[in-house]
Each structure stands twice: as structure tokens, then as C-alpha cells.
Amino acid sequence: MRSKGLLNITRKEIKELLTPSTIVPVLVIALFFASMGNIMGGFQEEVEEKPVIGIVNEDSGEHSKTVMSVLEEKSEMVYNGTDRELGSKYVEEKGGTALLIIPENFSNKIDDGETGYIMVRWFMKGMGVMDTVSSGVVEGLIEEINREVSATLIERETHLPSSHLQRPILKEESTIIQERELEDISPSILGGLMSSQSIMIPIITMMLIMMAGGTIISSMGMEKEDKTLETLLTLPIKRSSIVVGKLVGAAVVGLIMALIYMLGFGFYMQTLEVSDMHLADYGLALSLSDYILVGISLFTALLAGLALSLLLGTFAKNYKSAQTLLFPVTALALIPMFVFMFTDIGNLPTVLQGVMYAIPFSHPIIAMRGLMFDNYTIVFGGILYSTIFSIVMIALVTKIFDSDKLVTGSMSKKGGLIDKLSR
Amino acid sequence: MRENMIEVKELIKKYGDVTAVDKISFQVKKGEIFGLIGPNGAGKTTTLRVLSTLLKISEGEVLIDGCDLDKESAEIRKKISYLPEDAGAYKNLTGREYLRFIAEFFDGKVLASKMVKKGVDIADLDKKIDDKIDTYSKGMKRRLLVGRTFMINPKLAILDEPTSGLDVINAREIRQLIKEYAGAGTTILLSSHNMLEVDFLCERISLIDDGKIVESGSPKGLKNKYDAENIEEVFTKVVR
Ligand SMILES: Nc1ncnc2c1ncn2[C@@H]1O[C@H](COP(=O)(O)OP(=O)(O)OP(=O)(O)O)[C@@H](O)[C@H]1O
Ligand SMILES: [Mg+2]
């Protein structure tokens, strides 16, 4: 008897929990991670693959031959010649990592006990974590060159100082990013400096959209569950006022939450700021007006997210189904965050670029990075897009508010996909 | 002759393929209490929702206080007050806060305060009016909503089963209130299953079954016509 009851209730629970509304989100997330795995796999290959470089050898001595032999074996050379500018062009076109220049008298200087400088011109493709990986590999190669040259010097039993014997070669570097050349900095250090911006904005955007979106969808779910919506819709107030009122309310709450996050994150970042280098030293810091633009971009993205959430919220039947309906918003907020932590939009395949531009929540992140390099077109474009997106959503929601759907609850009598999901 | 507050002409309301209300016509005079009576699923709620501007008309015409429902819904919303069946209120507000929230849609601050005061009087919840609605019983919630319905002095109150689920005492008090406000000039359209209630309250009633009005008249007239003791008997005779 007892086990029969147990079976009965277990079966009922499973039936209740295994609905399209619980399975579809899990499926989508699984699919997303599977494809993320593919993308990451691509990066993995990039790490294992030989880095693409160019080389200009202006030295004819013995040590430059060592350099060349290491590089020939462990990298893919797309340029090997004497013209620095032409070399730069080649490397950039081939999406290479760096142009290495071995200057005249490189070998002589080392033999005389002076440091030999290899000039490295880095080409950095973006501000994501993955955009500094290949430069790390090349830095490893330079370390290897150092060891080999050092071994040659030690074998010769010269009377040079031991510090020189151990480290005969140093880099003299500059980094080219978004057509700007920054002196004395490598991609990995630059990436570190930018990480506060490049990580903070994606996280804040994601949090903001999810929190505020959740608030507004739940509010719709509650209106239906508590049966307050019918009364609201018979009051002498415009449908559009109800819609905008709900949006503005949630936006204000969202901005307050964002502010709290930013303060917290700001303190966190301050405690991490150990290096005394600053983005300002490289002309990459944002001015006050830039920050205002990022703020506007964030606000329009928030508005777009809220309007989308409200649209989904109109399908909610109760508080629980409202939570399920939040899922598409969550996914749309998570995807840009993950992608842009790894790389910049320019490095994505064209189709994926289109997808990212279509998601309004990408734009604050794109704006932040664009502003570092004074790319205002992309910033204003994003703001405009999010605004239009919001207006279209608000129009749609107002239309639904003005129809029977909100009260009768169903789109069609058979019940469409959204209907099943909101159950 | 009194003017009509409501004129419904051949109203049809469909949900997809389901015809919930099938070509009904009726009039309600100003100051009258009019009842829509019918079994479950007859189309009472659907009719009331159409009249309170929640649902769009599929076919037919409805005039409320001279305004066309299809074209002047904004105007109509200023005149009516709708009490949905098993309606709720915002749980995290107190009773008084809820009344104020609603009142401010209708009037400026000063008048709104008057409305709230009236709503509080009607609801008659004593100290509970300043407690969260979360803590109210079903009957208390209903009283609050009845207060909300009448505090705005609507020209027309539309009440969907106003006393369903209430105990005898509460139901009686609410019936008393409805009579009182009708006397003060508010027209009332209500739906009900409760035949005694209808007999007591309504000047005229329509029996609705399967989306169609099958009989109309005053309770007394109908009882005579069907030679019945009460409306329940009339109802069974008509529907059969
Ligand atoms: N949202 C809806 N979608 C489809 N059909 C509906 C919907 N709401 C009601 N109906 C149908 O319309 C018909 C009339 O329903 P309605 O709610 O108006 O009846 P009612 O007279 O108020 O019944 P009750 O006394 O049970 O409240 C029923 O057949 C019902 O199934
Ligand atoms: Mg009903």
C-alpha cells in the first residue's frame, strides 16, 4: 500500500516537472555549452598551433642564426625579409601575432657583453581573454631563444658577467591595436590593464538585464496570479501608460541595483590594482563624456531588455510560469557576456557578428571597447539600435495590452509553443 | 421613462471557434439593478468582461451611458467600476494603500482622499484596513474590493458574482450595500448563481444559457408567468 502511494506521487511529480517549460531551457543551455566547447576548441588549437609571425633580420651574425632556427622550427613565418613596413603589412593581413625585428649588430653586441634587443611589434586583435593567448606563445619562444643563446655563450667560457650570460636578450616592444601603436607594452600586460573594463561591463550588463527583466516578468505573473490585472485594465488609464509605467519602474529599480554592483565592483577592482601603469598612460582611458555614453548605451540596452521581458511577461499565467519565461532573456544576456570576455566582435565569424549585433545587450560592451579607440559610430549605432528595438517591443506590448489576449490568456485556441512553455 | 444605462444589441463574443455569447440583447435602465442568471459556462463572465472593456466585441453593438463600447472605451472606463469574480488586490499593500492607489486614477489628491475615506467606510474592516492585504481572509478581501468598487461613485457598477464564497452574514451585508448604492443612483449589473439573492436584489433579470438569453423579466413577473414558487423553479422550467 505505502509503496503504491509513493509511486503514485512520484509519477505525478515527474509529470508535473517534466514539461516543455523545464526541458527546453536545459536543452538550450546544453546546446549553447556544446557550441561554446567548439569555439573554445578553436582557441585551444590556436594555442597548440604554431604562431603566425613575420621576421626582419638585419643582422648577419651567429646569434641571429640561432634566433632564425628556433623561429623557423616553432612558428609559421609569413614574412622573412628586410622591409619592416612590408613585414608589418604581411603579418597584419595574415592575422599574425607579431613582427620580430633583429637589428644590425645584434650578435656583435651580445658577444661584447651588451644586451641584444629583439624588437617586437605586436598585433593585438581584441580585448578578450583569448586575444592575448598567441602573444603568450611568442613570448615563450623568445624565452627559448634566450636560453639557447645563453647556452652558446656559456659554452664559449667567455669572461662576460653572469647576469649577461643568463639573459643576453631583451625585447623592445610595441603593440598595435585598432590601428594605434602603443609603445613599451605587450598584449598580455595591456589585456590585464583593460580587464577591469572588459570584464566589469559584461558582468554588470548581464546582471542588470537579468535582475530588472526578472522583476518586470514577475510583476506580470503576479498581476495574473493575484487577479489584479483585470481591475487595472478597466481603470481610466491608457494602456500605453500601464506599459511605460511598468518599464520605468523596473528601469529605476534596475539602475539602483546596477549602481550598487558598480560600487562593489569598483572597490573590488581597486584592491586588485597593483601595477602602477594606467590606461591613461596609453591614451586609452575613457573621459567623463565617454562614461556618459556608456551609461546611455547601458540604459537603452536595459530598456530593450525590459521591453522584451514585458512582452514575454504578457504570456505568463502565474508567478511560476513567469520565471520560466525569463529564460530567453537570461540566455540573451549571458551569451554576449561570455563571448566578449573571450574576444572582440571583430574576431568572430560574420554570422556570429550579426547575431551579436542583433542582441541589444551586446551594445554596452561593444560601446565600451569602441570608446577606448574613439570609435563613435559603433557607439551611437548601438544606442540607436537598442532604442528602436525598445520602441518596437513597447508597441507590440501595447498592442497585446489592447487585445483580448491578456485576459483570455491564450494566443490561439490550440495553444502555441509559447503557451506550452508558459504552463 | 428612465433612460437606458446599458444597451446591448445582438452581441456575439467568440473565443477562437467557441461562441461564448451568442447574439444576446438587453437593456438596463439608469438606477436599475439588473441580474444575469445562468449555469456554469453560460457566458455571464464573458458578457460582463465585454461590457467592462476587457474583451473586444466580435459582433453586435453595445452602448454604455450613450458611449459606443467599440470606439469610446476610454470614456466608458471613467464611468464604470468592475468587480471581477474571485478578484484579488496587491498583496504587499495595506487595504488603505490599495484604495488610495485605485482612487488616484480617478481624481486629484483631495477628492482621492475623500474616495479613500468612503472606501474604508464601506469595507468596514476596522484596524485591519492598515494591515497588509496578504493577511486578509477571503471575506475581508471581498469587502475591500466592494469598497473599492463603490468608493469612486461609478455611474455603472458591474459585479461578477459579488457574494460567491462568502458566509451568510457577509453576503447579506454586501447585498445591503448594493441596494443602498443603487438607491443613491448607481446602476448595477450583476451576475449570480444565487437565486435568492437575485430575487431579493434585482428589479429585472435575464436568464442566460449556453450563450443565449432564454428569458427576461422582473422576478415577480417571471414567477407568475411560470407559476413558480421561486426563481430557482422558474430557472429549471425555462432551461428544461
Ligand atoms: N479564455 C477562454 N478561452 C476559451 N474559451 C473560454 C474562455 N473563457 C471562457 N470560455 C468559454 O466561454 C464559455 C462561457 O464562459 P464564462 O466564463 O463566460 O461562463 P460563466 O457563465 O461566467 O460561468 P461560471 O458561472 O462558471 O462563472 C464557456 O464555454 C467557457 O468554456
Ligand atoms: Mg463566471
XYZ file of C-alpha atoms and ligand atoms in Angstrom:
695
model
C 0.000 0.000 0.000
C 2.598 2.514 1.081
C 4.875 1.937 -1.889
C 1.911 2.270 -4.205
C 1.184 5.710 -2.801
C 4.817 6.631 -3.154
C 4.861 5.544 -6.767
C 1.714 7.484 -7.448
C 3.014 10.715 -6.047
C 6.422 10.261 -7.669
C 4.760 9.794 -11.028
C 2.651 12.898 -10.561
C 5.671 14.960 -9.545
C 7.701 13.815 -12.533
C 4.846 14.561 -14.873
C 4.484 17.994 -13.389
C 8.164 18.798 -13.522
C 8.995 17.340 -16.919
C 7.174 19.839 -19.086
C 8.471 21.641 -22.151
C 8.934 24.676 -19.962
C 11.524 22.919 -17.831
C 13.195 20.866 -20.538
C 13.635 23.427 -23.282
C 15.809 25.798 -21.210
C 18.061 22.936 -20.193
C 18.341 21.798 -23.797
C 19.204 25.271 -24.997
C 21.861 25.702 -22.330
C 23.332 22.303 -23.167
C 23.424 23.225 -26.839
C 24.997 26.535 -26.017
C 27.767 24.922 -23.997
C 28.332 22.338 -26.699
C 28.869 25.098 -29.242
C 30.937 27.072 -26.745
C 33.076 23.963 -26.500
C 33.611 24.167 -30.225
C 34.624 27.785 -30.084
C 36.938 27.122 -27.168
C 38.319 24.146 -29.020
C 39.194 26.575 -31.777
C 41.135 28.684 -29.319
C 42.813 25.587 -27.968
C 44.023 24.800 -31.469
C 45.291 28.336 -31.738
C 47.415 27.730 -28.647
C 48.780 24.468 -29.975
C 49.234 25.705 -33.492
C 52.425 27.485 -34.443
C 52.027 31.224 -34.001
C 51.997 33.282 -37.196
C 54.797 35.824 -37.264
C 56.961 37.843 -39.574
C 60.658 38.452 -39.249
C 63.045 41.129 -40.418
C 66.623 40.090 -39.920
C 69.078 42.952 -40.303
C 71.911 41.145 -38.564
C 74.256 38.655 -40.179
C 75.933 37.304 -37.028
C 75.830 33.917 -35.357
C 73.134 34.665 -32.750
C 70.585 35.847 -35.270
C 71.019 32.446 -36.931
C 70.029 30.804 -33.619
C 67.017 33.080 -33.478
C 66.056 32.165 -37.008
C 66.437 28.441 -36.460
C 64.207 28.460 -33.372
C 61.572 30.540 -35.134
C 61.691 28.517 -38.321
C 61.021 25.388 -36.360
C 58.372 26.675 -33.976
C 56.457 29.344 -35.817
C 54.804 29.940 -39.109
C 56.679 32.731 -40.851
C 54.575 34.726 -43.238
C 57.321 37.225 -43.918
C 61.050 36.847 -43.894
C 62.765 39.823 -45.443
C 64.333 43.206 -44.827
C 61.499 45.693 -45.149
C 59.941 46.489 -41.761
C 56.856 48.192 -43.166
C 56.195 45.466 -45.699
C 56.668 42.880 -42.945
C 54.128 44.644 -40.751
C 51.669 44.686 -43.598
C 52.076 40.979 -44.243
C 51.673 39.968 -40.627
C 48.608 42.114 -40.186
C 46.982 40.810 -43.339
C 47.591 37.214 -42.342
C 46.171 37.818 -38.879
C 49.581 37.142 -37.391
C 50.723 37.772 -33.862
C 53.893 39.829 -34.190
C 56.665 41.138 -36.368
C 60.091 40.417 -34.900
C 62.989 42.625 -35.936
C 66.582 41.639 -35.283
C 68.527 44.894 -35.661
C 72.022 45.324 -37.107
C 74.905 44.365 -34.840
C 72.622 42.177 -32.698
C 75.198 39.390 -32.483
C 78.199 41.696 -32.035
C 76.577 43.466 -29.140
C 75.816 40.213 -27.379
C 79.362 38.977 -27.872
C 80.623 42.280 -26.442
C 78.559 41.825 -23.309
C 75.812 44.234 -24.248
C 72.149 43.306 -24.182
C 70.805 42.274 -27.579
C 67.429 43.728 -28.275
C 64.818 41.979 -30.362
C 62.214 44.493 -31.474
C 58.735 43.066 -31.289
C 55.776 44.737 -32.928
C 52.674 43.006 -31.535
C 49.377 42.918 -33.375
C 46.513 42.641 -30.887
C 43.129 41.710 -32.277
C 40.846 42.459 -29.371
C 40.395 42.893 -25.668
C 39.093 39.495 -24.712
C 40.983 36.927 -22.694
C 41.651 34.861 -25.811
C 43.182 37.722 -27.730
C 46.414 37.588 -25.750
C 46.944 33.847 -25.974
C 49.067 33.747 -29.132
C 51.294 36.556 -27.904
C 51.975 34.430 -24.842
C 53.209 31.663 -27.129
C 55.594 34.034 -28.937
C 56.878 35.337 -25.606
C 57.641 31.724 -24.774
C 59.635 31.390 -27.989
C 61.711 34.451 -27.119
C 62.462 32.869 -23.753
C 63.613 29.765 -25.584
C 65.859 31.840 -27.836
C 67.318 33.429 -24.737
C 68.152 30.002 -23.296
C 69.809 28.803 -26.491
C 71.924 31.938 -26.942
C 72.815 31.818 -23.278
C 73.934 28.193 -23.668
C 76.148 29.117 -26.622
C 77.773 31.939 -24.631
C 78.376 29.742 -21.597
C 79.954 27.017 -23.735
C 82.465 29.572 -25.035
C 83.711 30.213 -21.482
C 83.941 33.974 -22.013
C 84.516 36.351 -19.150
C 81.276 38.180 -19.532
C 79.229 38.946 -16.387
C 76.972 36.099 -15.386
C 73.864 38.246 -15.487
C 74.535 38.802 -19.167
C 75.233 35.134 -19.757
C 71.918 34.198 -18.255
C 69.827 36.773 -20.069
C 71.577 38.075 -23.150
C 68.419 39.175 -24.955
C 65.579 41.543 -24.100
C 62.504 42.665 -26.011
C 61.828 46.184 -27.142
C 58.143 46.094 -27.805
C 55.145 47.985 -29.019
C 51.574 46.856 -29.516
C 49.337 47.726 -32.397
C 45.646 47.539 -31.612
C 42.817 49.056 -33.625
C 45.345 50.881 -35.816
C 47.014 52.508 -32.852
C 50.608 51.846 -31.824
C 51.273 51.782 -28.100
C 54.944 51.896 -27.054
C 56.548 49.728 -24.379
C 53.656 47.419 -23.681
C 52.806 43.839 -24.560
C 49.351 42.434 -25.273
C 49.291 40.432 -22.047
C 50.002 43.476 -19.881
C 47.593 45.601 -21.889
C 44.959 42.890 -21.560
C 45.475 42.907 -17.809
C 45.076 46.661 -17.654
C 41.906 46.549 -19.680
C 40.413 43.593 -17.880
C 38.635 45.785 -15.363
C 36.700 47.382 -18.172
C 36.403 44.360 -20.381
C 35.072 42.128 -17.605
C 33.160 44.591 -15.497
C 30.879 45.910 -18.226
C 29.814 42.472 -19.496
C 29.042 41.280 -15.962
C 27.142 44.402 -14.992
C 25.157 44.369 -18.207
C 24.223 40.731 -17.693
C 23.257 41.199 -14.038
C 21.257 44.313 -14.767
C 19.247 42.762 -17.584
C 18.558 39.587 -15.619
C 17.546 41.353 -12.421
C 15.384 44.041 -13.950
C 13.935 41.643 -16.515
C 13.073 39.238 -13.715
C 11.361 41.994 -11.758
C 9.129 43.002 -14.624
C 8.222 39.482 -15.746
C 7.341 38.509 -12.182
C 5.240 41.617 -11.818
C 3.187 40.475 -14.820
C 2.969 36.957 -13.415
C 1.824 38.311 -10.060
C -0.814 40.534 -11.659
C -2.272 37.444 -13.260
C -1.886 35.160 -10.246
C -3.424 37.654 -7.847
C -6.099 38.571 -10.389
C -5.317 42.262 -10.202
C -4.782 42.748 -13.917
C -8.463 42.723 -14.841
C -9.183 45.545 -12.449
C -6.188 47.500 -13.692
C -7.358 47.205 -17.283
C -10.793 48.660 -16.519
C -9.398 51.760 -14.808
C -9.357 55.065 -16.670
C -5.712 54.897 -17.697
C -4.145 54.446 -21.109
C -2.759 51.014 -21.950
C 0.479 52.678 -23.003
C 0.719 54.358 -19.579
C 0.466 50.982 -17.867
C 3.201 49.622 -20.133
C 5.536 52.597 -19.764
C 4.837 52.799 -16.029
C 5.880 49.211 -15.566
C 9.002 49.745 -17.684
C 10.131 52.900 -15.929
C 9.517 51.352 -12.513
C 11.646 48.352 -13.346
C 14.307 50.521 -15.022
C 14.696 52.641 -11.893
C 14.997 49.547 -9.715
C 17.473 48.094 -12.221
C 19.631 51.216 -12.222
C 19.735 51.311 -8.440
C 20.885 47.699 -8.438
C 23.451 48.458 -11.136
C 24.818 51.328 -9.089
C 25.242 49.087 -6.063
C 27.018 46.498 -8.195
C 29.290 49.063 -9.781
C 30.296 50.420 -6.388
C 31.031 46.935 -5.133
C 32.899 46.009 -8.246
C 34.804 49.278 -8.217
C 36.127 48.543 -4.725
C 36.979 45.006 -5.753
C 38.906 46.262 -8.761
C 40.743 48.848 -6.671
C 42.070 46.181 -4.374
C 43.348 44.318 -7.436
C 45.078 47.356 -8.921
C 48.669 46.533 -8.038
C 50.546 47.772 -11.066
C 51.268 51.460 -11.297
C 50.536 51.505 -15.006
C 47.317 53.046 -16.121
C 45.312 53.005 -19.316
C 45.576 56.775 -19.320
C 49.314 56.442 -19.998
C 48.420 54.891 -23.327
C 45.604 57.265 -24.226
C 43.033 54.532 -23.700
C 41.267 55.869 -20.633
C 37.673 56.978 -21.017
C 36.735 60.581 -20.444
C 33.690 61.659 -18.468
C 31.673 62.120 -21.658
C 32.708 58.624 -22.752
C 31.395 57.220 -19.490
C 28.133 59.080 -20.007
C 27.870 57.474 -23.440
C 28.472 54.043 -21.928
C 25.776 54.897 -19.392
C 23.331 55.830 -22.143
C 24.203 52.686 -24.042
C 23.631 50.635 -20.897
C 20.328 52.371 -20.248
C 18.978 51.785 -23.756
C 20.061 48.137 -23.562
C 18.273 47.902 -20.213
C 15.160 49.430 -21.726
C 15.307 46.958 -24.606
C 15.697 44.096 -22.135
C 12.792 45.309 -20.027
C 10.526 45.763 -23.018
C 11.389 42.260 -24.205
C 10.762 40.896 -20.704
C 7.420 42.647 -20.519
C 6.470 41.177 -23.873
C 7.290 37.706 -22.561
C 5.569 38.557 -19.287
C 2.252 39.067 -21.072
C 2.285 35.320 -21.746
C 2.765 34.441 -18.098
C -0.142 32.752 -16.397
C 1.231 32.951 -12.899
C 4.377 33.598 -10.912
C 5.942 30.240 -11.722
C 5.454 30.435 -15.457
C 6.851 33.953 -15.345
C 10.133 32.544 -14.070
C 10.300 30.147 -16.995
C 9.563 32.892 -19.464
C 12.528 34.857 -18.172
C 14.803 32.227 -19.630
C 15.188 33.672 -23.151
C 16.194 36.997 -21.611
C 18.729 35.299 -19.360
C 20.216 33.431 -22.308
C 20.407 36.575 -24.413
C 22.157 38.350 -21.551
C 24.613 35.521 -20.866
C 25.748 34.943 -24.446
C 27.314 38.383 -25.097
C 28.888 38.311 -21.659
C 30.685 35.024 -22.300
C 31.647 35.771 -25.877
C 33.025 39.236 -25.198
C 35.017 38.062 -22.220
C 36.941 35.902 -24.651
C 37.265 38.095 -27.665
C 36.092 41.150 -29.595
C 33.293 41.286 -32.089
C 35.682 41.841 -34.989
C 37.277 38.412 -34.499
C 34.015 36.476 -34.775
C 32.763 34.816 -37.960
C 30.397 37.089 -39.900
C 27.241 35.186 -38.984
C 28.087 35.303 -35.292
C 28.869 39.008 -35.627
C 25.368 39.549 -36.990
C 23.898 37.598 -34.087
C 25.853 39.618 -31.562
C 24.860 42.938 -33.126
C 21.217 41.801 -33.109
C 21.286 41.187 -29.331
C 20.775 44.597 -27.744
C 22.740 43.558 -24.664
C 25.960 43.343 -26.692
C 25.998 47.033 -27.346
C 27.133 48.438 -23.995
C 30.128 46.076 -24.156
C 30.865 46.944 -27.756
C 30.455 50.636 -26.880
C 32.938 50.461 -24.005
C 35.600 48.932 -26.214
C 34.787 51.173 -29.142
C 35.171 54.280 -26.987
C 38.696 53.344 -25.917
C 39.612 53.774 -29.542
C 37.270 56.668 -30.227
C 35.026 54.627 -32.478
C 31.875 56.675 -32.009
C 29.946 55.267 -34.954
C 29.596 51.878 -33.304
C 28.523 53.502 -30.034
C 25.794 55.694 -31.475
C 24.733 52.887 -33.796
C 24.241 50.608 -30.803
C 22.277 53.232 -28.873
C 20.067 53.829 -31.898
C 19.520 50.112 -32.422
C 18.569 49.458 -28.798
C 16.213 52.426 -28.850
C 14.462 51.199 -31.988
C 14.338 47.684 -30.545
C 12.687 49.050 -27.382
C 10.158 51.102 -29.315
C 9.144 48.097 -31.413
C 8.779 45.941 -28.280
C 6.754 48.615 -26.472
C 4.461 48.923 -29.484
C 3.974 45.145 -29.509
C 3.260 45.033 -25.776
C 0.796 47.901 -26.005
C -0.947 46.058 -28.788
C -1.227 42.934 -26.642
C -2.487 45.034 -23.723
C -5.135 46.392 -26.035
C -6.310 42.951 -27.167
C -8.170 40.075 -25.527
C -5.009 38.056 -25.038
C -4.045 39.450 -21.665
C -7.364 38.448 -20.134
C -8.121 35.245 -22.023
C -4.509 34.187 -21.681
C -4.090 32.276 -24.895
C -2.778 33.218 -28.282
C -4.690 30.572 -30.177
C -7.233 28.016 -29.065
C -4.915 25.079 -29.643
C -2.155 26.759 -27.696
C 1.088 27.641 -29.413
C 4.645 26.980 -28.326
C 4.734 29.969 -26.018
C 1.526 28.759 -24.460
C 3.041 25.376 -23.702
C 6.171 26.978 -22.328
C 4.284 29.281 -20.034
C 2.363 26.486 -18.408
C -39.500 56.536 -18.596
C -35.963 56.168 -17.378
C -33.116 56.361 -19.887
C -31.000 53.300 -20.597
C -27.587 52.994 -18.982
C -26.773 49.865 -20.983
C -27.978 48.867 -24.421
C -26.748 45.554 -25.766
C -27.776 44.728 -29.335
C -27.164 41.275 -30.770
C -23.818 40.901 -29.012
C -21.669 37.980 -30.095
C -18.393 37.073 -28.416
C -16.219 34.257 -29.670
C -13.036 32.744 -28.252
C -11.497 31.362 -31.419
C -14.139 28.932 -32.628
C -16.032 28.807 -29.330
C -19.038 31.107 -29.279
C -19.365 32.037 -25.619
C -22.028 34.702 -26.085
C -24.439 34.169 -28.952
C -26.401 37.204 -30.150
C -27.768 38.496 -26.878
C -29.719 41.741 -26.475
C -30.847 43.506 -23.313
C -31.226 46.943 -21.807
C -30.567 48.183 -18.311
C -32.216 51.393 -17.172
C -30.443 54.066 -15.159
C -30.510 53.312 -11.447
C -31.725 49.775 -12.018
C -30.313 46.577 -10.537
C -30.148 44.053 -13.318
C -29.145 40.406 -12.920
C -27.681 37.916 -15.374
C -28.527 34.421 -14.169
C -27.292 31.183 -15.625
C -25.482 27.913 -15.067
C -21.701 27.492 -15.144
C -20.244 28.265 -18.534
C -23.370 30.078 -19.719
C -21.437 33.187 -20.721
C -22.103 35.529 -17.799
C -18.475 36.404 -17.100
C -17.800 36.807 -20.802
C -20.669 39.264 -21.144
C -19.547 41.279 -18.122
C -15.961 41.356 -19.373
C -17.086 42.699 -22.714
C -19.161 45.389 -21.015
C -16.253 46.397 -18.786
C -13.983 46.951 -21.839
C -11.758 43.948 -21.129
C -12.736 41.947 -24.192
C -13.451 43.145 -27.696
C -16.856 42.650 -29.289
C -16.916 40.013 -32.022
C -20.215 41.236 -33.471
C -23.084 43.473 -32.397
C -23.264 46.794 -30.622
C -23.069 47.956 -27.017
C -23.843 51.430 -25.704
C -22.984 52.408 -22.145
C -24.400 55.717 -20.985
C -24.624 56.672 -24.626
C -20.990 55.789 -25.432
C -20.147 53.211 -28.072
C -18.162 50.443 -26.405
C -16.162 49.710 -29.512
C -14.991 53.285 -30.106
C -15.153 55.090 -26.772
C -13.766 52.587 -24.300
C -11.598 55.256 -22.659
C -14.679 57.344 -21.954
C -16.559 54.311 -20.637
C -13.757 53.402 -18.215
C -14.384 56.703 -16.428
C -17.996 55.762 -15.791
C -17.763 52.142 -14.723
C -16.409 50.107 -11.852
C -15.862 46.395 -12.406
C -15.634 43.762 -9.696
C -14.280 40.566 -11.314
C -15.181 37.160 -9.907
C -12.505 35.993 -7.456
C -10.551 39.214 -7.964
C -7.512 39.991 -5.841
C -5.599 43.011 -4.656
C -1.884 43.790 -4.472
C -0.696 41.662 -1.564
C 2.137 43.855 -0.398
C -0.113 46.878 0.078
C -2.343 47.556 3.041
C -6.068 47.846 2.441
C -5.911 51.614 2.738
C -2.907 51.879 0.400
C -4.735 49.793 -2.174
C -7.781 52.049 -2.035
C -5.573 55.096 -2.445
C -3.737 53.512 -5.380
C -7.048 52.994 -7.189
C -8.566 56.341 -6.185
C -5.681 58.295 -7.672
C -6.538 57.046 -11.135
C -9.813 58.902 -10.886
C -9.213 62.211 -9.212
C -6.861 64.748 -7.745
C -5.358 64.352 -4.292
C -8.175 65.989 -2.319
C -11.000 64.087 -3.966
C -8.955 60.896 -3.869
C -8.712 61.233 -0.089
C -12.477 61.551 0.099
C -12.834 58.444 -2.049
C -10.446 56.506 0.152
C -12.376 57.532 3.236
C -15.569 56.317 1.627
C -13.906 53.059 0.573
C -12.654 52.497 4.119
C -16.180 53.080 5.465
C -17.720 50.632 3.005
C -15.119 47.936 3.591
C -15.657 48.361 7.342
C -12.552 46.418 8.269
C -11.694 48.371 11.440
C -7.985 48.232 12.221
C -7.372 45.597 9.620
C -7.590 48.242 6.908
C -3.990 49.195 7.757
C -2.729 45.613 7.613
C -1.210 44.004 4.562
C -3.790 42.501 2.216
C -1.734 39.320 2.439
C -3.230 38.745 5.873
C -6.879 39.169 4.831
C -9.409 36.364 4.735
C -11.458 35.833 1.596
C -14.405 37.716 3.066
C -12.237 40.655 4.132
C -10.665 40.848 0.715
C -14.102 40.856 -0.872
C -15.271 43.662 1.404
C -12.209 45.693 0.482
C -12.918 45.172 -3.203
C -16.560 46.096 -2.770
C -15.359 49.253 -1.052
C -13.071 49.890 -3.992
C -15.924 49.342 -6.449
C -18.315 51.823 -4.900
C -15.950 54.477 -3.497
C -15.451 56.034 -6.915
C -19.181 56.743 -7.309
C -19.446 54.920 -10.620
C -22.389 55.517 -12.915
C -22.392 51.801 -13.540
C -21.112 49.023 -11.283
C -20.514 45.644 -12.943
C -20.350 42.884 -10.343
C -19.464 39.306 -11.266
C -20.866 37.023 -8.570
C -20.389 39.620 -5.834
C -21.225 37.318 -2.933
C -19.827 33.976 -4.085
C -17.789 32.220 -1.447
C -18.929 34.487 1.363
C -20.639 33.451 4.568
C -24.268 34.321 5.162
C -23.581 37.419 7.217
C -21.029 38.881 4.835
C -23.153 38.092 1.795
C -26.136 39.822 3.396
C -24.152 42.914 4.193
C -22.853 43.145 0.675
C -26.350 42.749 -0.744
C -27.469 45.534 1.547
C -24.669 47.739 0.232
C -25.599 47.035 -3.363
C -29.209 48.036 -2.691
C -28.092 51.171 -0.919
C -25.872 52.321 -3.777
C -28.472 51.564 -6.390
C -30.828 53.739 -4.373
C -28.218 56.502 -4.487
C -28.172 56.446 -8.290
C -25.613 53.858 -9.345
C -26.809 51.447 -11.990
C -25.888 47.861 -11.188
C -25.340 44.917 -13.478
C -24.540 41.710 -11.651
C -24.255 38.015 -12.326
C -25.140 35.302 -9.886
C -25.914 31.667 -9.274
C -27.772 32.504 -6.129
C -31.478 32.633 -6.937
C -32.479 34.028 -3.556
C -30.015 36.827 -3.931
C -31.362 37.658 -7.349
C -34.910 37.611 -6.105
C -34.009 39.955 -3.289
C -31.850 42.376 -5.273
C -32.847 42.639 -8.879
C -35.582 44.658 -10.432
C -35.188 42.741 -13.651
C -33.252 39.647 -14.655
C -32.234 37.744 -17.776
C -31.746 34.016 -17.776
C -28.763 33.063 -19.895
C -27.945 29.542 -21.023
C -25.339 28.365 -23.475
C -24.620 31.917 -24.596
C -28.234 32.833 -25.299
C -30.778 34.784 -23.290
C -33.687 32.411 -22.816
C -35.984 34.552 -20.672
C -36.179 38.050 -19.235
C -38.412 39.961 -16.904
C -38.958 41.038 -13.309
C -38.563 38.255 -10.730
C -42.191 38.666 -9.773
C -43.436 38.613 -13.354
C -41.412 35.519 -14.153
C -42.695 33.692 -11.102
C -46.249 34.448 -12.183
C -45.616 33.511 -15.787
C -44.224 30.108 -14.899
C -46.442 29.584 -11.922
C -43.391 29.049 -9.752
C -42.657 29.484 -6.052
C -39.248 30.974 -6.639
C -36.723 31.879 -9.318
C -34.992 28.531 -8.954
C -38.152 26.862 -10.145
C -38.508 29.337 -12.997
C -34.978 28.605 -13.967
C -35.442 24.833 -14.064
C -38.625 25.181 -16.063
C -37.072 27.513 -18.610
C -33.864 25.606 -19.096
C -35.576 22.256 -19.444
N -10.309 32.319 -22.173
C -11.193 31.492 -22.746
N -10.840 30.814 -23.855
C -11.743 29.997 -24.449
N -12.981 29.773 -24.011
C -13.392 30.411 -22.909
C -12.512 31.306 -22.214
N -13.185 31.791 -21.153
C -14.416 31.220 -21.190
N -14.540 30.401 -22.234
C -15.731 29.624 -22.594
O -16.802 30.505 -22.782
C -17.994 29.974 -22.232
C -18.599 30.954 -21.254
O -17.738 31.109 -20.138
P -17.998 32.150 -18.971
O -16.799 32.216 -18.134
O -18.480 33.409 -19.571
O -19.190 31.444 -18.189
P -19.900 31.875 -16.823
O -21.343 31.983 -17.144
O -19.244 33.030 -16.224
O -19.682 30.583 -15.949
P -19.429 30.460 -14.357
O -20.763 30.506 -13.722
O -18.824 29.115 -14.214
O -18.550 31.556 -13.945
C -17.623 28.636 -21.624
O -17.999 27.643 -22.533
C -16.127 28.673 -21.477
O -15.590 27.409 -21.690
Mg -18.283 33.398 -14.431
